[in-house]
XYZ file of C-alpha atoms in Angstrom:
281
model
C -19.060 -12.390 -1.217
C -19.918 -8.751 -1.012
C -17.483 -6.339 -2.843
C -15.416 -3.738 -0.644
C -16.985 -0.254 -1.339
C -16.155 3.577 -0.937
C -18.888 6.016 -2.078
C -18.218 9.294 -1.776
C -20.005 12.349 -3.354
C -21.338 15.983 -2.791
C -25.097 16.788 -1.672
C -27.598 13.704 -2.138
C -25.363 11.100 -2.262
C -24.528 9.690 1.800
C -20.749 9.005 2.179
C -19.824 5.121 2.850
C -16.863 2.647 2.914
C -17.820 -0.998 3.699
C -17.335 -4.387 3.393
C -13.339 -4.070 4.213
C -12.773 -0.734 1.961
C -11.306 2.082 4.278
C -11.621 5.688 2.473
C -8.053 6.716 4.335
C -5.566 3.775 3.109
C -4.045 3.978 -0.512
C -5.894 1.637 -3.009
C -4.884 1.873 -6.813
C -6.412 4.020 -9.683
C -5.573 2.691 -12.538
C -6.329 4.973 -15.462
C -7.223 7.786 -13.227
C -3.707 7.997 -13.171
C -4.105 9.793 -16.644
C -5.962 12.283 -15.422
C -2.410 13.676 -13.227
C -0.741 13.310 -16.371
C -3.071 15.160 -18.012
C -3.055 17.861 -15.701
C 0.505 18.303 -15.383
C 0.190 18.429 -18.977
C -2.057 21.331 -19.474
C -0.042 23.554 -16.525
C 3.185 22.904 -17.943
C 1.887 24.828 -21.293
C 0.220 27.595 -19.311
C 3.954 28.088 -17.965
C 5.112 27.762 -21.354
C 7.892 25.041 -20.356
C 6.132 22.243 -22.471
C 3.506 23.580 -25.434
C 0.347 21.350 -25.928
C 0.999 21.371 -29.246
C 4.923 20.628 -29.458
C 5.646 17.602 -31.906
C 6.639 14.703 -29.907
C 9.552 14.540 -31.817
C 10.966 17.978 -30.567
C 10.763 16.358 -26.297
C 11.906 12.326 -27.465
C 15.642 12.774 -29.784
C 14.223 8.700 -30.305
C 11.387 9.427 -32.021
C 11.223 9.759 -35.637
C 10.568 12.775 -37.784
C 7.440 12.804 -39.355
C 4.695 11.370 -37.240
C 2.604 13.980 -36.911
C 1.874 13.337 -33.121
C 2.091 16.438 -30.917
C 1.493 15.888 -26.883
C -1.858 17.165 -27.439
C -2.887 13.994 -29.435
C -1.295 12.158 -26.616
C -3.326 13.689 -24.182
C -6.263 12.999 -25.854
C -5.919 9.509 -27.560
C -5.766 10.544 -31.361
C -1.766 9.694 -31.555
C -3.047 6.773 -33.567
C -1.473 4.598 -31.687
C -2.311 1.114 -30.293
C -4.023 0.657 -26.797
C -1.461 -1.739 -25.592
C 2.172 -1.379 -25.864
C 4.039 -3.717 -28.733
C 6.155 -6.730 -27.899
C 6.193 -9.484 -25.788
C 3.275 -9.178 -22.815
C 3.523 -10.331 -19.251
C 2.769 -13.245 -17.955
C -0.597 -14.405 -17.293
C -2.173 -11.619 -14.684
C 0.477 -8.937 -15.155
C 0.111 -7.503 -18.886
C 2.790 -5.138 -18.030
C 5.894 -6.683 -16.223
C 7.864 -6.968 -19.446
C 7.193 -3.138 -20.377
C 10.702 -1.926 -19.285
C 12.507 1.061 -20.015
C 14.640 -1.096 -22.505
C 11.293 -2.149 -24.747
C 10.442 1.700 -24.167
C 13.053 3.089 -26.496
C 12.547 0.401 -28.883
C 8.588 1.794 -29.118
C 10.079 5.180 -29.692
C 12.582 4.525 -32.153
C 9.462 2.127 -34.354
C 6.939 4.972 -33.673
C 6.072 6.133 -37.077
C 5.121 2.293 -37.893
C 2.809 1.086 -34.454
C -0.125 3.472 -35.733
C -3.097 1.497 -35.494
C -5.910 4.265 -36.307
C -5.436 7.798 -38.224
C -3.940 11.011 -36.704
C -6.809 12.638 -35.397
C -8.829 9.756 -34.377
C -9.630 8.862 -31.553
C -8.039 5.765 -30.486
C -8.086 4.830 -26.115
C -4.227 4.365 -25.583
C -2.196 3.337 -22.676
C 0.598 3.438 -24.571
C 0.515 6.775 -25.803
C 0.118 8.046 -21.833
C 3.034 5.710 -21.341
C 4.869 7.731 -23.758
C 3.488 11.028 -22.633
C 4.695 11.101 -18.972
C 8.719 9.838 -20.388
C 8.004 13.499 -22.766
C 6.957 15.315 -19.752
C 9.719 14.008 -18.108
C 12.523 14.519 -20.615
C 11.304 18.312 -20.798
C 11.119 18.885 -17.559
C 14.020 16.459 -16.366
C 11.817 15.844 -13.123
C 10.976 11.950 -12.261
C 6.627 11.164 -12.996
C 6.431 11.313 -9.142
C 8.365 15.227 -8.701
C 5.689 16.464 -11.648
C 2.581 15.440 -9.939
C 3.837 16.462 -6.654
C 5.110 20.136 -8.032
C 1.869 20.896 -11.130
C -0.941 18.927 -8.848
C -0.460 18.417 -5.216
C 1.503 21.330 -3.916
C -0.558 23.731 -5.792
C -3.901 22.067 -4.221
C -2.170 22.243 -0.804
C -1.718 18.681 -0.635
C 1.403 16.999 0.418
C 4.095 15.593 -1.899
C 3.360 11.590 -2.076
C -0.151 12.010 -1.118
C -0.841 10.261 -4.910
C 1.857 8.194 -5.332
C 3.158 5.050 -7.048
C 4.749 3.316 -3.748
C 1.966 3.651 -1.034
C 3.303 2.468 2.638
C 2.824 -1.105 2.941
C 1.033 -0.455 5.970
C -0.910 1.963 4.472
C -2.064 0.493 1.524
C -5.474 -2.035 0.389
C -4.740 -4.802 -1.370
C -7.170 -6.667 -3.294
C -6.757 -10.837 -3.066
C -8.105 -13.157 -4.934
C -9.686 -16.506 -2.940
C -6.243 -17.830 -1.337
C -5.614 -14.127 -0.121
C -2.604 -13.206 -2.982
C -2.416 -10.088 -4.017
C -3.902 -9.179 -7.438
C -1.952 -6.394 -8.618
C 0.047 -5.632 -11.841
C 3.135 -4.365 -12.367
C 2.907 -0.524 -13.043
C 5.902 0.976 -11.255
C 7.760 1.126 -14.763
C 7.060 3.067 -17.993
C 3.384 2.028 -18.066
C 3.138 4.310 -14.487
C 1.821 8.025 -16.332
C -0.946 5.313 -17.908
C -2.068 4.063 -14.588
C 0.382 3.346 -12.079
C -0.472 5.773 -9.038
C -2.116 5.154 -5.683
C -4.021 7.678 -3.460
C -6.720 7.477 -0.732
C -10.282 7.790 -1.974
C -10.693 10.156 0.564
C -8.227 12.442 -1.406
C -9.012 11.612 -4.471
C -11.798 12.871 -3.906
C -10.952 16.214 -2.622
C -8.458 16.682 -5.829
C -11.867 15.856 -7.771
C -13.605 18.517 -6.435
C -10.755 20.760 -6.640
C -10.271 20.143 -10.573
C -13.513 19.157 -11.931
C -16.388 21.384 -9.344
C -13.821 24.149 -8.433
C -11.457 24.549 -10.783
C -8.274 25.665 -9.205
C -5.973 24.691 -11.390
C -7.881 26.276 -14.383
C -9.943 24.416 -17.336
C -10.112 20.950 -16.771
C -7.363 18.682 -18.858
C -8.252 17.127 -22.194
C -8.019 13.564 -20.769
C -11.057 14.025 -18.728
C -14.111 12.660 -20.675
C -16.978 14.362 -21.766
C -20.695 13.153 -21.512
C -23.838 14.945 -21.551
C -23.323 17.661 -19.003
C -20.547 15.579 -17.132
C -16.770 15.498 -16.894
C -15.436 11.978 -15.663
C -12.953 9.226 -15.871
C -12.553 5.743 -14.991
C -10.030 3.196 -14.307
C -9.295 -0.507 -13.642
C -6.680 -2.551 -12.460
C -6.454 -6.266 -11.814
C -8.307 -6.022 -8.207
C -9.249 -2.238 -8.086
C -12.090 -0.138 -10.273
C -13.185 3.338 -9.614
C -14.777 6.223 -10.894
C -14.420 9.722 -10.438
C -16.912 12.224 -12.425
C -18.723 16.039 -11.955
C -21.825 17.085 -13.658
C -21.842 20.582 -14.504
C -24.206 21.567 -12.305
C -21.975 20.861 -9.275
C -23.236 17.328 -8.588
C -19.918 14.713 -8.136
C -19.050 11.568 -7.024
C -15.691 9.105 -6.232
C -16.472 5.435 -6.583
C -13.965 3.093 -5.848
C -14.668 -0.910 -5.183
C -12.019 -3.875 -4.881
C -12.398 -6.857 -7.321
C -13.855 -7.352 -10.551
C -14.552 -4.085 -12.103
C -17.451 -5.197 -14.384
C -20.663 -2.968 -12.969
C -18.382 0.047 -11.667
C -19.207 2.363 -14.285
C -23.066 1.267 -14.470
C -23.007 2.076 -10.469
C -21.525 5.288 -10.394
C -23.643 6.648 -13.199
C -26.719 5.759 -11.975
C -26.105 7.046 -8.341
C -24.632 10.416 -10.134
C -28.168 10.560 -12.007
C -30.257 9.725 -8.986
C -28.706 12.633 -6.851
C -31.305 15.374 -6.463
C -30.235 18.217 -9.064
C -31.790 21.064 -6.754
C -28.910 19.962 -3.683
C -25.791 20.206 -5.851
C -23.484 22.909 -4.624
């Protein structure tokens, strides 16, 4: 079975959705999600309403004195703390159904003793983008969805909802497994700043190009990654994989696919390499 595909990219690299992917319905973006946190992040200290550098403790009365972790280590996985949140998991195929607002708190209020690495580190953590969008939101005292649409979409010209957690049903590509169920997690709750969101490839793309190529909304943020001469980010759900990533010579490209992830990554780098240098914009 051939996987559902949407390539798109600047000069060199030819535009294509097959094999049941459709660029203009919603499909999920995992840990790309991070990347809106991120962002909202970064303009939120240029406004001075939320400093890069404020101690967690100062946004979160729950969390206790002493840790060391500002949002900035949140924002780019040195908190120290563990990839996964603590406590019980999901069940089998949904790691993140029993992450509720309830087992939340409890994180916050055991903070100083989930470190897994050293403050400074760098350690991948959903949990720590978990706890970085409930900061952003307890400073701003605007819902996850309200912050991307005010510090991302608005300002790109984009309409409020465009990236979003609840897509219309109607609207929306759902990866199945054999028997046609849906194979989605739960990510509507606190896990959502870590990789909740849903947007079109189509305009994920265009916000790609807007942050990474043309920089409207200033320096990139800190969660983007950095490889030789590239800027990019991944993410991975249970159905959905995709990869968004600029080289900084212009060159960029948005690859999402439905169903296993494994060989996303591998795919988008090596079309990203093979695109001719001398046609980047």
């Amino acid at each position: 079975m051939r996987t559902p595909t949407c390539l798109l990219g600047g000069p060199g690299i030819r535009d294509r959705a097959g094999h049941g992917h459709d660029a203009d319905r919603f499909v999920e973006i995992g840990s790309l999600t991070k990347v809106f946190t991120g962002t909202v992040l970064t303009r939120l200290d240029r406004e001075g309403l939320v400093g890069l550098d404020a101690p967690l403790e100062d946004c979160l009365d729950e969390v206790p004195r002493g840790t060391g972790i500002t949002l900035r280590h949140l924002a780019g996985h040195t908190s120290g703390l563990p990839r996964l949140p603590a406590g019980p998991t999901g069940p089998p195929g949904d790691p993140y159904a029993h992450f509720t607002e309830a087992v939340l708190r409890e994180t916050l209020h055991d903070l100083d003793r989930l470190a897994t690495g050293r403050l400074g580190e760098e350690l991948y953590s959903n949990l720590g983008y978990a706890i970085l969008g409930h900061a952003l939101g307890a400073a701003t005292g605007l819902s996850y969805q309200d912050l991307v649409d005010a510090y991302v979409l608005r300002p790109l010209g984009l309409e409020a909802g465009a990236v979003t957690a609840v897509p219309p049903q109607d609207r929306r590509l759902v990866p199945t497994d054999l028997f046609g169920r849906p194979r989605l997690w739960t990510l509507t709750g606190p896990i959502l700043p870590s990789g909740g969101l849903w947007t079109t490839s189509r305009t994920m793309a265009d916000i790609l190009v807007a942050l990474l190529v043309d920089r409207r909304l200033g320096p990139p943020a800190p969660t983007w990654r950095r490889g030789p001469s590239v800027l990019w980010h991944n993410g991975a759900t249970r159905g959905s994989s995709v990869v968004a990533a600029a080289r900084d010579d212009g060159r960029w490209i948005l690859l999402h696919r439905l169903g296993r992830p494994a060989g996303t990554d591998r795919l988008a780098k090596r079309i990203l390499a093979a695109a001719p240098p001398g046609d980047a914009g």
